[in-house]
Each structure stands twice: as C-alpha cells, then as structure tokens.
mmCIF file of C-alpha atoms in Angstrom:
data_model
loop_
_atom_site.group_PDB
_atom_site.id
_atom_site.type_symbol
_atom_site.label_atom_id
_atom_site.label_comp_id
_atom_site.label_asym_id
_atom_site.label_seq_id
_atom_site.Cartn_x
_atom_site.Cartn_y
_atom_site.Cartn_z
ATOM 1 C CA UNK D 1059 0.062 -0.011 -0.020
ATOM 2 C CA UNK D 1060 1.313 3.438 -0.908
ATOM 3 C CA UNK D 1061 1.179 6.445 1.209
ATOM 4 C CA UNK D 1062 -1.448 8.063 -1.098
ATOM 5 C CA UNK D 1063 -3.590 4.824 -0.672
ATOM 6 C CA UNK D 1064 -3.257 5.424 3.127
ATOM 7 C CA UNK D 1065 -4.077 9.195 2.752
ATOM 8 C CA UNK D 1066 -7.290 8.533 0.860
ATOM 9 C CA UNK D 1067 -8.274 5.146 2.660
ATOM 10 C CA UNK D 1068 -7.774 6.628 6.171
ATOM 11 C CA UNK D 1069 -9.948 9.617 5.352
ATOM 12 C CA UNK D 1070 -12.701 7.267 4.157
ATOM 13 C CA UNK D 1071 -12.311 4.925 7.303
ATOM 14 C CA UNK D 1072 -12.392 7.850 9.795
ATOM 15 C CA UNK D 1073 -15.565 9.309 8.012
ATOM 16 C CA UNK D 1074 -17.309 5.959 7.757
ATOM 17 C CA UNK D 1075 -16.610 5.082 11.424
ATOM 18 C CA UNK D 1076 -18.017 8.457 12.602
ATOM 19 C CA UNK D 1077 -21.162 8.151 10.261
ATOM 20 C CA UNK D 1078 -20.267 11.203 8.042
ATOM 21 C CA UNK D 1079 -20.625 11.336 4.316
ATOM 22 C CA UNK D 1080 -17.718 9.211 2.956
ATOM 23 C CA UNK D 1081 -17.676 11.214 -0.363
ATOM 24 C CA UNK D 1082 -15.975 14.052 1.552
ATOM 25 C CA UNK D 1083 -13.011 12.033 2.336
ATOM 26 C CA UNK D 1084 -11.828 12.579 -1.282
ATOM 27 C CA UNK D 1085 -11.863 16.390 -0.724
ATOM 28 C CA UNK D 1086 -10.103 16.167 2.666
ATOM 29 C CA UNK D 1087 -7.582 13.859 1.373
ATOM 30 C CA UNK D 1088 -6.988 16.216 -1.669
ATOM 31 C CA UNK D 1089 -6.766 19.127 0.800
ATOM 32 C CA UNK D 1090 -4.170 17.422 3.143
ATOM 33 C CA UNK D 1091 -2.094 16.539 0.003
ATOM 34 C CA UNK D 1092 -2.264 20.027 -1.359
ATOM 35 C CA UNK D 1093 -1.153 21.382 2.056
ATOM 36 C CA UNK D 1094 1.745 18.937 2.145
ATOM 37 C CA UNK D 1095 2.830 19.910 -1.292
ATOM 38 C CA UNK D 1096 2.555 23.586 -0.427
ATOM 39 C CA UNK D 1097 4.782 23.075 2.583
ATOM 40 C CA UNK D 1098 7.428 21.479 0.690
ATOM 41 C CA UNK D 1099 7.273 24.063 -2.092
ATOM 42 C CA UNK D 1100 7.891 26.750 0.464
ATOM 43 C CA UNK D 1101 10.871 24.651 1.964
ATOM 44 C CA UNK D 1102 12.320 24.632 -1.468
ATOM 45 C CA UNK D 1103 11.904 28.333 -1.884
ATOM 46 C CA UNK D 1104 13.399 29.025 1.580
ATOM 47 C CA UNK D 1105 16.454 26.791 0.797
ATOM 48 C CA UNK D 1106 16.820 28.346 -2.620
ATOM 49 C CA UNK D 1107 16.985 31.791 -1.012
ATOM 50 C CA UNK D 1108 19.778 30.572 1.299
ATOM 51 C CA UNK D 1109 22.113 29.999 -1.769
ATOM 52 C CA UNK D 1110 21.124 32.852 -3.992
ATOM 53 C CA UNK D 1111 20.729 36.276 -2.559
ATOM 54 C CA UNK D 1112 19.603 37.723 -5.848
ATOM 55 C CA UNK D 1113 16.538 35.356 -5.784
ATOM 56 C CA UNK D 1114 15.618 36.941 -2.472
ATOM 57 C CA UNK D 1115 15.917 40.413 -3.682
ATOM 58 C CA UNK D 1116 14.056 39.636 -7.036
ATOM 59 C CA UNK D 1117 11.244 38.117 -4.971
ATOM 60 C CA UNK D 1118 11.151 40.899 -2.634
ATOM 61 C CA UNK D 1119 11.237 43.627 -5.308
ATOM 62 C CA UNK D 1120 8.455 41.729 -7.356
ATOM 63 C CA UNK D 1121 6.241 41.552 -4.183
ATOM 64 C CA UNK D 1122 6.785 45.155 -3.353
ATOM 65 C CA UNK D 1123 6.024 46.194 -6.840
ATOM 66 C CA UNK D 1124 2.561 44.335 -6.769
ATOM 67 C CA UNK D 1125 1.596 45.111 -3.107
ATOM 68 C CA UNK D 1126 3.599 48.112 -2.201
ATOM 69 C CA UNK D 1127 4.114 48.033 1.483
ATOM 70 C CA UNK D 1128 1.153 46.331 2.653
ATOM 71 C CA UNK D 1129 1.239 43.826 5.512
ATOM 72 C CA UNK D 1130 2.694 40.338 5.103
ATOM 73 C CA UNK D 1131 -0.737 38.954 6.487
ATOM 74 C CA UNK D 1132 -2.557 40.206 3.481
ATOM 75 C CA UNK D 1133 0.206 39.310 0.849
ATOM 76 C CA UNK D 1134 0.217 35.790 2.459
ATOM 77 C CA UNK D 1135 -3.576 35.326 1.934
ATOM 78 C CA UNK D 1136 -3.543 36.888 -1.604
ATOM 79 C CA UNK D 1137 -0.488 34.342 -2.529
ATOM 80 C CA UNK D 1138 -1.622 31.367 -0.558
ATOM 81 C CA UNK D 1139 -5.172 31.137 -1.598
ATOM 82 C CA UNK D 1140 -4.585 30.936 -5.439
ATOM 83 C CA UNK D 1141 -1.669 28.802 -4.724
ATOM 84 C CA UNK D 1142 -3.514 26.231 -2.848
ATOM 85 C CA UNK D 1143 -6.289 26.317 -5.300
ATOM 86 C CA UNK D 1144 -3.969 25.585 -8.102
ATOM 87 C CA UNK D 1145 -2.083 22.832 -6.316
ATOM 88 C CA UNK D 1146 -5.525 21.305 -5.205
ATOM 89 C CA UNK D 1147 -6.767 21.274 -8.833
ATOM 90 C CA UNK D 1148 -3.660 19.611 -10.022
ATOM 91 C CA UNK D 1149 -3.843 16.998 -7.223
ATOM 92 C CA UNK D 1150 -7.734 16.357 -7.817
ATOM 93 C CA UNK D 1151 -6.934 15.875 -11.457
ATOM 94 C CA UNK D 1152 -4.014 13.523 -11.261
ATOM 95 C CA UNK D 1153 -4.245 11.900 -7.781
ATOM 96 C CA UNK D 1154 -7.472 12.324 -6.209
ATOM 97 C CA UNK D 1155 -9.896 11.499 -8.731
ATOM 98 C CA UNK D 1156 -13.213 9.691 -7.756
ATOM 99 C CA UNK D 1157 -11.953 6.311 -9.328
ATOM 100 C CA UNK D 1158 -8.501 6.734 -7.541
ATOM 101 C CA UNK D 1159 -10.269 7.395 -4.316
ATOM 102 C CA UNK D 1160 -12.462 4.417 -4.488
ATOM 103 C CA UNK D 1161 -9.451 2.243 -5.356
ATOM 104 C CA UNK D 1162 -7.388 3.737 -2.560
ATOM 105 C CA UNK D 1163 -10.044 3.107 0.264
ATOM 106 C CA UNK D 1164 -10.705 -0.520 -1.141
ATOM 107 C CA UNK D 1165 -6.924 -1.148 -1.020
ATOM 108 C CA UNK D 1166 -6.760 0.301 2.497
ATOM 109 C CA UNK D 1167 -9.760 -1.610 3.609
ATOM 110 C CA UNK D 1168 -8.287 -4.920 2.511
ATOM 111 C CA UNK D 1169 -4.896 -4.334 4.133
ATOM 112 C CA UNK D 1170 -3.862 -5.529 7.567
ATOM 113 C CA UNK D 1171 -3.805 -3.407 10.502
ATOM 114 C CA UNK D 1172 -0.107 -3.515 10.586
ATOM 115 C CA UNK D 1173 -0.024 -2.236 6.935
ATOM 116 C CA UNK D 1174 -2.382 0.392 7.751
ATOM 117 C CA UNK D 1175 -0.422 1.495 10.728
ATOM 118 C CA UNK D 1176 2.837 1.660 8.779
ATOM 119 C CA UNK D 1177 1.404 3.606 5.848
ATOM 120 C CA UNK D 1178 -0.404 6.150 8.036
ATOM 121 C CA UNK D 1179 2.849 6.448 10.110
ATOM 122 C CA UNK D 1180 4.735 7.113 6.999
ATOM 123 C CA UNK D 1181 2.080 9.760 5.859
ATOM 124 C CA UNK D 1182 2.292 11.566 9.229
ATOM 125 C CA UNK D 1183 5.994 11.612 9.105
ATOM 126 C CA UNK D 1184 6.128 13.242 5.629
ATOM 127 C CA UNK D 1185 3.801 15.941 6.706
ATOM 128 C CA UNK D 1186 5.435 16.393 10.132
ATOM 129 C CA UNK D 1187 8.897 16.554 8.627
ATOM 130 C CA UNK D 1188 7.860 19.053 6.116
ATOM 131 C CA UNK D 1189 6.242 21.324 8.839
ATOM 132 C CA UNK D 1190 9.093 21.010 11.054
ATOM 133 C CA UNK D 1191 11.482 21.754 8.347
ATOM 134 C CA UNK D 1192 9.579 24.730 7.236
ATOM 135 C CA UNK D 1193 9.495 26.077 10.720
ATOM 136 C CA UNK D 1194 13.311 25.488 11.326
ATOM 137 C CA UNK D 1195 14.253 27.022 8.053
ATOM 138 C CA UNK D 1196 11.985 30.060 8.459
ATOM 139 C CA UNK D 1197 13.435 30.755 11.928
ATOM 140 C CA UNK D 1198 16.981 30.262 10.573
ATOM 141 C CA UNK D 1199 16.376 32.560 7.631
ATOM 142 C CA UNK D 1200 15.673 35.452 10.242
ATOM 143 C CA UNK D 1201 19.171 35.202 11.578
ATOM 144 C CA UNK D 1202 21.179 34.840 8.284
#
C-alpha cells in the first residue's frame, strides 16, 4: 500500500466510522495532500533563498511592486489562496480522482492492521517532517 492509498483510505475509514458522508474523504485527502505539497514548495523556496541572494532580492522587489508596503498577512492570503487552489486542482486531477479515491479506500480496507499503521505512520512523518523543516528554516532565515 502506498502513502497516497493510506491518505485517502484513512479519510474514508475515519468518516465511515463517525457516520459522516464518506464522499467528503476525497476532498479532505486532496486538501491534506495539497497542504503537504505547499509546505514542501515553501521549503524549497527558503532553501533556494539561502544559496541565492539575488533570488531573495528579486522576489522581494516583485512583491513590493505588486503590493507596495502592505502587511505580510494580506500578501500571504493573496498568494496562498490561489496557490493552494492551483495545487488542489492539479492533485484532484492527477491523484485524487473519484476512481483513484475508490481504489485507494478499497486497498486500505483490504490491508492488514499492521500495513495500515505503517502507511499512516509514513504519511504523518512526511507531513510532520515538512512542517518541522519549514519552521526551522523559517526561523533560521531570520538570523542569516
């Protein structure tokens, strides 16, 4: 079982056990997958900025030309919402289709408990490692 099967299968399994609409598991899985991709996208940007000062200046200049001296909170919302929508669309198209979701939760349901636990553990580790890496790199970038 792949990590993607565990992602969608666990969403289905949790919603089914709680008595909710299991069709929403596809959307929740796609959102979690999109958030994970976005986290790693920002990790790559931060790492890239460590090695290229010109990249940092170009991005800063580009953002100032578009937004002026607006608050970072507003800029974050304006950039993050379309970015997550684009990533979500790509994931829904290639990974989170209805057919793929059904195949994933069937594979998850047929797996042993040990396989389920291992796959979910890997999924959580990928997300947590990305989040931790993003946090550490963000704090580090303030001091460099």
